[in-house]
């Protein structure tokens, strides 16, 4: 069945009104496009668990900082549409920024605490932009469930906290990281890497696997695990560490002792490309 393409909030509302009238459950998959198998896994799960699925394809300008890659972020809507259609989603929402943000737009959503460490500390305003656009998509779709990948683990934690705090009537589903055969987490930004940088980027997963093994074998010192991960990454000449942190999985606050559910998150520059990855360990 051909997927319905909507371009404006008004068009989305018309489709949703019809779905709701027929009593359908709705799944939402928010994306910035240039879809890969990681996005595909979210869409597949949404299709399995809901009567209707809406996928948004929108490079959200308000989550990019002034020196970030908004203009160069990869885009290929025709390819995205083919993938979305092949996976059985029902609607694609592909607006222009002017459709999402009026010229005098003045409302943003801020989630304190959980958004302030890791990427939040290095990308000021990023999670305000994420939370604002996600809330708009929740409101437009009236979805029962929304699907987010674990690769963006802090984003997942921030959105879950926002939904809890605001009593939003939606279930947030976190989905596992999808990796290349050599372990690199799938990311739209991987296309920025040269062939040499692409090989070097495998150091992220190698370092995380070593750290996770230490935790699984009973290491309780977060510092010891961090130092091991940093040591492995620092041996790769093309890699430059932005951060290696171990935090509580729910609060994203740093921990000294590994106990309970923890997130080990890293951000590493390979050449000029900033990549993130992580593992979650739950007792």
Phi, psi and omega in degrees: 000136183289137181283144177276127178257122176246147184242341183232156175305323180297320179294320177299313183301324179295315179294315181297321179302318179293316179299315181296321180300326181270001175078021181285144167279148187234131173250143180239133174238101178281129178221165171255016176081194188050057193289146176228187185297335176296311175299319181303322180295326177292316181296316179302314181296319179297319179296321179295326192256359184221157177287322181226148181228130174250130175246127174264139175235099187206116174280104191279108188295332187279000174257005177257139174279171185297334182250020181262187195261039180303312185289328184261358181304131187296140181222137174201081187294325180299316178293320178302315183297319178298316180296313182300317180295318182295335182268357171093013175290161188255330182218140171245132175251115186229076184274166166273155177307323181293338176284334183265330186228112175296160182300333178251028178303130188218017183241126173228160180247129182240131177247107184287165174076279186297339182265358194265345180263184173050236182294330179298326180286333185260345180233075184305132179085350184303309185286336171299317178294318178298309184296324180293312182291322180296319178297319177299319179292322175300315182294318182291318186278336187051036187291151173278328183219146174231145190242128182227145180275148180288343179303321174267066190296319179295320177303315178301315180295320181294315181295320177299318180295317179300314181297318178295312185293327183262006181052039179292140185270064182209145178261131179263123182252117175270137184238147186298156175294134174258131187240157169290169181301330181269008173101345181295129178296134180293134182206143176300331182283351176299336180293343178288341190280137170288170181299322179292318179294324180299319177294317181297328185295342179294347180295334180299308182291324178301315181294317180295321179298320178296317179295317180296322178299319178300316180296315181295333179273002171110003178297128183254346182276116178297322180297317180299317180293317179300315182297323178295316180296315179298321180297317180294315182294321184293343178281349177269115186301329183274357184261138174228120185287129169272306173205153166229117185223146172241122185229167167297137186291331183271318184266343186058030173267139180300146177238150174265324181248131179279109184204129184081205184273122181234154173246125171253110187241141178228149170229128186222133172275126169250106192065235179262003186261125180268120180245146176239154177199171183191169161223151177246131178240120182242128180274000000 
